[in-house]
Amino acid sequence: MSSQADTKWKGYAIRDTKHWDSFEVIDFNPKQFEDYDIDIKIEYCGVCGSDVHTITGGWGEPMLPLITGHEIVGHVVRVGPKVTAFKVGDRAGVGAQVCSCLKCKPCTTDNEQYCPNAVSTYNAKYPNGDIAHGGYSTAVRAHERFVFPLPKELPLEEIAPMLCAGITVYSPLIRNGAGPGKCIGVVGIGGLGHYALQFARALGAEQVVAFSHSSGKEKDARELGATDVVITSNKNFAEPWKGKLDLIICTADVSQGIPLSDFITTLGVHGRFIMVAIPDDQLPTLRSTQMVSNGALLGGSHIGSKKEVIEMLDLAVKENVKSYIEVLPMKDAGKAVRGVKDNTVRYRHVLKVDI
Ligand SMILES: NC(=O)c1ccc[n+]([C@@H]2O[C@H](COP(=O)([O-])OP(=O)(O)OC[C@H]3O[C@@H](n4cnc5c(N)ncnc54)[C@H](OP(=O)(O)O)[C@@H]3O)[C@@H](O)[C@H]2O)c1
Ligand SMILES: [Zn+2]
Ligand SMILES: [Zn+2]
């Protein structure tokens, strides 16, 4: 692929949310090239649960045609005149965000993922109206602040899912005190959850409890660092864990079906329940007594900052965090998104660019 801005870029798009697993190659124009922009020729892109929410219209009608994908890795093919940290030929990656205002309080305190003017990697518009397209494609363009340097020790395809799934669990783990002596729960062992178990262990947690509604993941969960595995479809699953956990990271992609009040009973005094999953519908209602009795804190978390991505990749190398991936050619994007929707992928599909 040429690196010139006026070249047509190509991606696998869906045209209709009713046919959300039907991808077709289209040409698209990237955003206007600016001084701090970097173009990356994509080699692999992971398939996130959020891609599925977007293509199915679960979060609302997306902009169509739509090219999803925000776990992007490849090599730099063009840098703007003011880019300092990358040069052509470098390995580089992009996660779920490609721009922000860079001036507000979140942006100047390493919280750029919470910028009110953040631009997501796909299904998003830049302030000038240019559309951001995702990584099921040949190339991506992003401001250098949102481009990550990648460690040489890890293969590109194994880094890809860390750039959304990995960072989305790493950030709330470190911001909520995961570490030695702590008992950490992870709800939902999927793309995000399989990293949460490993990062909780890598951060030195004493106990890591996997909560899964599936019965077939126990062996994997233990291999990933769980000291205990709890099957949440068993009634009274929470009983033995009452008051024991310091922190729960919830990645379970389900709304009304989540036994939220049971999870809250498993928290110790001022234990925290952090929601990272973004199911299509509302969560179950709670009575305040359910939080008051143990002083529980309920919160949420959105991806992570660039600073945290760099720390996370460093820890992944040092502590041998593994990506359990199934690589498919990008033309099989439909099969990959079905695998996420049907909860059959173990634990992340990564698409290899084939256009
Ligand atoms: N906050 C953020 O910044 C952010 C970033 C990325 C993704 N997300 C969101 O995080 C969620 C998870 O994404 P993912 O890529 O990890 O998806 P995923 O691979 O599909 O994993 C989700 C897990 O949820 C559990 N689950 C699925 N259906 C369930 C059901 N009916 N009842 C109970 N549990 C169920 C399953 O775990 P078990 O089989 O073990 O129960 C499944 O593996 C999605 O909502 C996604 O949009 C948020
Ligand atoms: Zn994601
Ligand atoms: Zn900002």
PDB file of N, CA and C in Angstrom, residues 11 15 31 35 45 53 75 83 92 97-98 137 152-153 157-158 190 195 205 250-251 267 274 311 326 344:
ATOM      1  N   GLY A  11     -11.184  -1.253   3.466  1.00  0.00           N
ATOM      2  CA  GLY A  11     -11.538  -1.915   4.715  1.00  0.00           C
ATOM      3  C   GLY A  11     -12.748  -2.807   4.551  1.00  0.00           C
ATOM      4  N   ARG A  15     -22.818  -2.802   5.980  1.00  0.00           N
ATOM      5  CA  ARG A  15     -23.679  -1.751   5.429  1.00  0.00           C
ATOM      6  C   ARG A  15     -25.010  -1.668   6.142  1.00  0.00           C
ATOM      7  N   LYS A  31      -8.983  10.484   7.715  1.00  0.00           N
ATOM      8  CA  LYS A  31      -9.077  11.899   8.078  1.00  0.00           C
ATOM      9  C   LYS A  31      -8.015  12.685   7.318  1.00  0.00           C
ATOM     10  N   ASP A  35      -0.157  17.657  11.041  1.00  0.00           N
ATOM     11  CA  ASP A  35       1.262  17.645  11.424  1.00  0.00           C
ATOM     12  C   ASP A  35       1.667  16.551  12.416  1.00  0.00           C
ATOM     13  N   CYS A  45      -5.613  -7.039  13.424  1.00  0.00           N
ATOM     14  CA  CYS A  45      -6.560  -6.288  14.254  1.00  0.00           C
ATOM     15  C   CYS A  45      -7.392  -7.283  15.062  1.00  0.00           C
ATOM     16  N   HIS A  53     -21.176  -4.967  19.614  1.00  0.00           N
ATOM     17  CA  HIS A  53     -22.252  -4.042  20.028  1.00  0.00           C
ATOM     18  C   HIS A  53     -22.500  -2.987  18.946  1.00  0.00           C
ATOM     19  N   HIS A  75       3.015  -1.426  11.041  1.00  0.00           N
ATOM     20  CA  HIS A  75       4.236  -0.620  10.942  1.00  0.00           C
ATOM     21  C   HIS A  75       3.913   0.778  10.427  1.00  0.00           C
ATOM     22  N   VAL A  83       5.780  15.030  14.206  1.00  0.00           N
ATOM     23  CA  VAL A  83       5.856  13.781  14.981  1.00  0.00           C
ATOM     24  C   VAL A  83       7.294  13.585  15.450  1.00  0.00           C
ATOM     25  N   ALA A  92       4.061  -0.242  15.526  1.00  0.00           N
ATOM     26  CA  ALA A  92       3.201   0.690  16.259  1.00  0.00           C
ATOM     27  C   ALA A  92       1.794   0.126  16.340  1.00  0.00           C
ATOM     28  N   GLN A  97      -9.030   4.653  20.833  1.00  0.00           N
ATOM     29  CA  GLN A  97      -9.159   6.116  20.768  1.00  0.00           C
ATOM     30  C   GLN A  97      -8.103   6.663  19.809  1.00  0.00           C
ATOM     31  N   VAL A  98      -8.487   7.630  18.965  1.00  0.00           N
ATOM     32  CA  VAL A  98      -7.513   8.201  18.025  1.00  0.00           C
ATOM     33  C   VAL A  98      -7.280   9.695  18.216  1.00  0.00           C
ATOM     34  N   SER A 137      -9.004  -3.163   8.247  1.00  0.00           N
ATOM     35  CA  SER A 137      -8.684  -2.367   7.058  1.00  0.00           C
ATOM     36  C   SER A 137      -7.178  -2.386   6.800  1.00  0.00           C
ATOM     37  N   LYS A 152       9.477  -5.294  21.373  1.00  0.00           N
ATOM     38  CA  LYS A 152       9.968  -6.229  20.348  1.00  0.00           C
ATOM     39  C   LYS A 152       9.856  -7.679  20.802  1.00  0.00           C
ATOM     40  N   GLU A 153       9.710  -7.874  22.125  1.00  0.00           N
ATOM     41  CA  GLU A 153       9.683  -9.249  22.657  1.00  0.00           C
ATOM     42  C   GLU A 153       8.393  -9.996  22.308  1.00  0.00           C
ATOM     43  N   GLU A 157       0.695 -10.081  16.557  1.00  0.00           N
ATOM     44  CA  GLU A 157      -0.675 -10.582  16.708  1.00  0.00           C
ATOM     45  C   GLU A 157      -1.039 -10.807  18.170  1.00  0.00           C
ATOM     46  N   GLU A 158      -0.032 -11.028  19.016  1.00  0.00           N
ATOM     47  CA  GLU A 158      -0.338 -11.217  20.439  1.00  0.00           C
ATOM     48  C   GLU A 158      -0.476  -9.888  21.163  1.00  0.00           C
ATOM     49  N   GLY A 190     -13.686 -13.831  29.066  1.00  0.00           N
ATOM     50  CA  GLY A 190     -13.678 -13.681  27.616  1.00  0.00           C
ATOM     51  C   GLY A 190     -12.400 -12.948  27.225  1.00  0.00           C
ATOM     52  N   TYR A 195      -7.376 -11.522  30.191  1.00  0.00           N
ATOM     53  CA  TYR A 195      -6.245 -10.655  30.586  1.00  0.00           C
ATOM     54  C   TYR A 195      -6.376 -10.230  32.055  1.00  0.00           C
ATOM     55  N   ALA A 205      -1.483 -10.074  43.187  1.00  0.00           N
ATOM     56  CA  ALA A 205      -2.651 -10.362  44.032  1.00  0.00           C
ATOM     57  C   ALA A 205      -2.484 -11.719  44.704  1.00  0.00           C
ATOM     58  N   CYS A 250     -15.749  -6.389  36.407  1.00  0.00           N
ATOM     59  CA  CYS A 250     -16.827  -7.111  35.724  1.00  0.00           C
ATOM     60  C   CYS A 250     -16.756  -6.902  34.218  1.00  0.00           C
ATOM     61  N   THR A 251     -16.488  -7.975  33.507  1.00  0.00           N
ATOM     62  CA  THR A 251     -16.407  -7.914  32.038  1.00  0.00           C
ATOM     63  C   THR A 251     -17.580  -8.658  31.404  1.00  0.00           C
ATOM     64  N   LEU A 267     -18.065  -8.569  48.399  1.00  0.00           N
ATOM     65  CA  LEU A 267     -17.052  -7.545  48.688  1.00  0.00           C
ATOM     66  C   LEU A 267     -16.861  -7.373  50.191  1.00  0.00           C
ATOM     67  N   ILE A 274     -16.157  -2.810  39.870  1.00  0.00           N
ATOM     68  CA  ILE A 274     -15.893  -1.913  38.733  1.00  0.00           C
ATOM     69  C   ILE A 274     -16.408  -2.552  37.448  1.00  0.00           C
ATOM     70  N   GLU A 311       3.044   0.975  30.331  1.00  0.00           N
ATOM     71  CA  GLU A 311       3.327   0.190  31.559  1.00  0.00           C
ATOM     72  C   GLU A 311       2.806  -1.241  31.422  1.00  0.00           C
ATOM     73  N   GLU A 326      -7.063 -16.692  18.433  1.00  0.00           N
ATOM     74  CA  GLU A 326      -7.336 -17.507  17.242  1.00  0.00           C
ATOM     75  C   GLU A 326      -7.226 -16.553  16.062  1.00  0.00           C
ATOM     76  N   THR A 344     -18.051 -18.383  21.738  1.00  0.00           N
ATOM     77  CA  THR A 344     -17.295 -19.603  21.415  1.00  0.00           C
ATOM     78  C   THR A 344     -15.807 -19.319  21.239  1.00  0.00           C
TER      79      THR A 344
END
